[in-house]
Coordinates of C-alpha atoms and ligand atoms in Angstrom, one line a residue:
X10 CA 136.7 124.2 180.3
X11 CA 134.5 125.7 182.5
X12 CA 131.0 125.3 181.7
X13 CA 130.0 128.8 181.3
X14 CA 132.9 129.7 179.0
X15 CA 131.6 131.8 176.1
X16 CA 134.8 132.6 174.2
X17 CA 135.4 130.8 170.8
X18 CA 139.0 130.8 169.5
X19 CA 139.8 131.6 165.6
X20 CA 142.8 130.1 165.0
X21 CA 144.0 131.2 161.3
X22 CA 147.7 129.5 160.0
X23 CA 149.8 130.0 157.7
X24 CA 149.9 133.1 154.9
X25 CA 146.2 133.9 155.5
X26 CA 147.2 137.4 157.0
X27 CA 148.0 138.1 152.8
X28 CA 144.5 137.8 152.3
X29 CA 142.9 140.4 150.0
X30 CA 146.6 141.3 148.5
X31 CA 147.4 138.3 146.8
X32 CA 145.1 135.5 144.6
X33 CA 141.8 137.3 144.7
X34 CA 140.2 135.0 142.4
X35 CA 140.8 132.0 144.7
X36 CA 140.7 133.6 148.0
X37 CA 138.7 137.0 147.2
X38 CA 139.7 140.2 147.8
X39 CA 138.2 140.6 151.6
X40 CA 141.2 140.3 154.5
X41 CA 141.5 138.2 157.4
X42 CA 140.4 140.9 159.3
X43 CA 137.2 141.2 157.3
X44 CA 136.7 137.3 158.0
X45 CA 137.1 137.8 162.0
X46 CA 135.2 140.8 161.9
X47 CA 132.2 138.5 159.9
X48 CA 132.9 135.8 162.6
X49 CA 132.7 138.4 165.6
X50 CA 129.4 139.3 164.7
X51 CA 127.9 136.0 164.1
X52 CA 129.4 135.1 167.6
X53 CA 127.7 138.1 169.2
X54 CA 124.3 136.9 168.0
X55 CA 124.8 134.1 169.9
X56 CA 126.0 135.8 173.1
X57 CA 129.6 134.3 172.7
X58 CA 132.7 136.3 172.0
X59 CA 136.3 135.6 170.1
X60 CA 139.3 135.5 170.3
X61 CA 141.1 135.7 167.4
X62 CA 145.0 134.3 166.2
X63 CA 147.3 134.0 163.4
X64 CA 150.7 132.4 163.3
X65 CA 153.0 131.7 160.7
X66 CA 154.4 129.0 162.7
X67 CA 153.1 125.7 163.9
X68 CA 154.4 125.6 166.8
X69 CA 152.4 128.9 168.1
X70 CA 149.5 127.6 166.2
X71 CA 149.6 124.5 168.6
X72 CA 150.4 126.9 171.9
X73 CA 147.0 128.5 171.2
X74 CA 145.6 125.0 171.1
X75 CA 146.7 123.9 174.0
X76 CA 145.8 127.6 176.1
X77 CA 142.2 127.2 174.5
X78 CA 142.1 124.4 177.2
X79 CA 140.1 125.4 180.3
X80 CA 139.3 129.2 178.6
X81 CA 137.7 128.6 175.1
X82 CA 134.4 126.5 174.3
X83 CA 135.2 125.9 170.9
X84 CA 137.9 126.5 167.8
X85 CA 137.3 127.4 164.6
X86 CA 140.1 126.8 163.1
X87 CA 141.4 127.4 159.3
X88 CA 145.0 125.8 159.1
X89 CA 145.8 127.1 155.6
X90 CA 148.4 124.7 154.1
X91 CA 149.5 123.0 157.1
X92 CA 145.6 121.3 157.1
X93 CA 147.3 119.0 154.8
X94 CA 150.0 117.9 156.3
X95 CA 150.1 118.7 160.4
X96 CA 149.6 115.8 162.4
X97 CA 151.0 117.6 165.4
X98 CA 148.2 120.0 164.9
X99 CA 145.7 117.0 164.8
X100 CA 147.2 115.4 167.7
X101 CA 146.1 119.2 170.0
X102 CA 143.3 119.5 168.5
X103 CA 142.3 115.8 169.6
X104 CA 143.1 116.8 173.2
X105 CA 140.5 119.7 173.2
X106 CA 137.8 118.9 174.3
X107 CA 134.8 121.2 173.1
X108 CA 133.7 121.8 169.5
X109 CA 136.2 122.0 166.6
X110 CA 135.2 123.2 163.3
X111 CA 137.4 123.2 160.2
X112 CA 137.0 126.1 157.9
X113 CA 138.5 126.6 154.3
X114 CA 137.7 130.1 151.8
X115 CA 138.3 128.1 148.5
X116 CA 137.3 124.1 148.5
X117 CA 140.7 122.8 149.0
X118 CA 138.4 118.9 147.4
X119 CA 138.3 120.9 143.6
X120 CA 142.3 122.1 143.2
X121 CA 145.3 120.0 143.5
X122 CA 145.4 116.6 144.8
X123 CA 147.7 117.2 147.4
X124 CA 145.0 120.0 149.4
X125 CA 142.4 117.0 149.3
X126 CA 144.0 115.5 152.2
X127 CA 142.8 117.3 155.4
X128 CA 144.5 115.5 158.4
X129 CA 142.5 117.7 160.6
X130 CA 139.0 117.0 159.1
X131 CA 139.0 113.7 161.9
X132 CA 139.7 115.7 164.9
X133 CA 136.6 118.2 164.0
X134 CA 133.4 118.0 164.1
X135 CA 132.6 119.2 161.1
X136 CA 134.4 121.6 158.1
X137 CA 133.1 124.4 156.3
X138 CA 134.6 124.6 152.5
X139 CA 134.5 126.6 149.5
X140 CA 132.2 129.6 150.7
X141 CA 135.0 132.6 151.8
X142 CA 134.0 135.2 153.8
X143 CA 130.1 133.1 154.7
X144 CA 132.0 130.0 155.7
X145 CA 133.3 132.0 159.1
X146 CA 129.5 133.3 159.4
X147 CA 128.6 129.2 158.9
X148 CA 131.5 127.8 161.1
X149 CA 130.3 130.1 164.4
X150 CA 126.5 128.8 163.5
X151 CA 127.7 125.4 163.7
X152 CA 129.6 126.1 167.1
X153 CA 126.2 128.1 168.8
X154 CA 124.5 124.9 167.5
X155 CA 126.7 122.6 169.1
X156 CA 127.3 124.5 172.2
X157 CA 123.2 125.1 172.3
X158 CA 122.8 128.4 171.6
X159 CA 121.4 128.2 168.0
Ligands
CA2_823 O1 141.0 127.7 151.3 C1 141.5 127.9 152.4 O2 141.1 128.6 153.3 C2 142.9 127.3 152.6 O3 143.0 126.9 153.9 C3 143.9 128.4 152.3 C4 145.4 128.0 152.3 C5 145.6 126.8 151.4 O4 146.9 126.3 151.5 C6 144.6 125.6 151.8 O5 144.8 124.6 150.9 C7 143.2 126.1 151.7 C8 146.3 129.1 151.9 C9 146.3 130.3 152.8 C10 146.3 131.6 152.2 O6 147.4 131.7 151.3 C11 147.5 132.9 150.6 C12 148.6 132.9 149.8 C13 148.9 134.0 149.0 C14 148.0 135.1 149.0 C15 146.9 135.1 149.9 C16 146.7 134.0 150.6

């Protein structure tokens, strides 16, 4: 990465483009495109900009990874339900080499047992839980703070 990169990637997995049409009362009723747009903003306060993606496929999801290499200075990143089981996702995410935050709407730690595993949670450097749509506002103040533009 070049040292003067500004962008952040969003990287948003699997079934979160249903937000707002499906399980309101665990995932509210905004849309993913109501969570970039929250995220956009934060990032302009801090003179950064992002770029924003959603796959259904892991695959792609680790493409994007692997492209944020040399052009992004961080990833926020909300896996959905491959958080809990992608170690291929794990394994790009280790190879990046700026900031990596981990973001979840609902607090994956209070439902079932098998969403309190979060194989990503090692490879970031921090995650953001249980807040919606103020976790993406959060997850870009974390990355201006790392990056030092808080
Ligand atoms: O809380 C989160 O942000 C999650 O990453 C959301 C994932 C879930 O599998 C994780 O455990 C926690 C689910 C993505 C959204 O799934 C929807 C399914 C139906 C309708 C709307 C969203």
């Amino acid at each position: 990465m070049s040292e003067s990169a500004t962008e952040i990637l969003l990287l948003s997995g699997p079934n979160l483009n249903l937000l707002g049409a499906r399980e309101p009362e665990i995932y509210g009723t905004e849309t993913l495109e109501n969570h970039v747009e929250t995220a956009k903003n934060a990032a302009a306060r801090h003179g950064l900009s992002l770029h924003h993606e959603q796959s259904n496929h892991e695959g792609e999801l680790i493409e994007f990874i692997h492209q944020a290499t040399g052009k992004s200075a961080a990833i926020v990143i909300n896996a959905g339900a491959l958080t809990h089981t992608s170690w291929a996702i794990h394994d790009a995410l280790k190879s990046f080499s700026g900031p990596v935050i981990e973001v979840h709407l609902s607090n994956p730690g209070a439902r079932e047992e098998f969403r309190h595993l979060s194989v990503i949670a090692p490879v970031a450097d921090g995650t953001i839980s249980g807040f919606g749509n103020l976790g993406y506002e959060l997850a870009i103040e974390a990355v201006a703070s790392l990056l030092g533009r808080s």
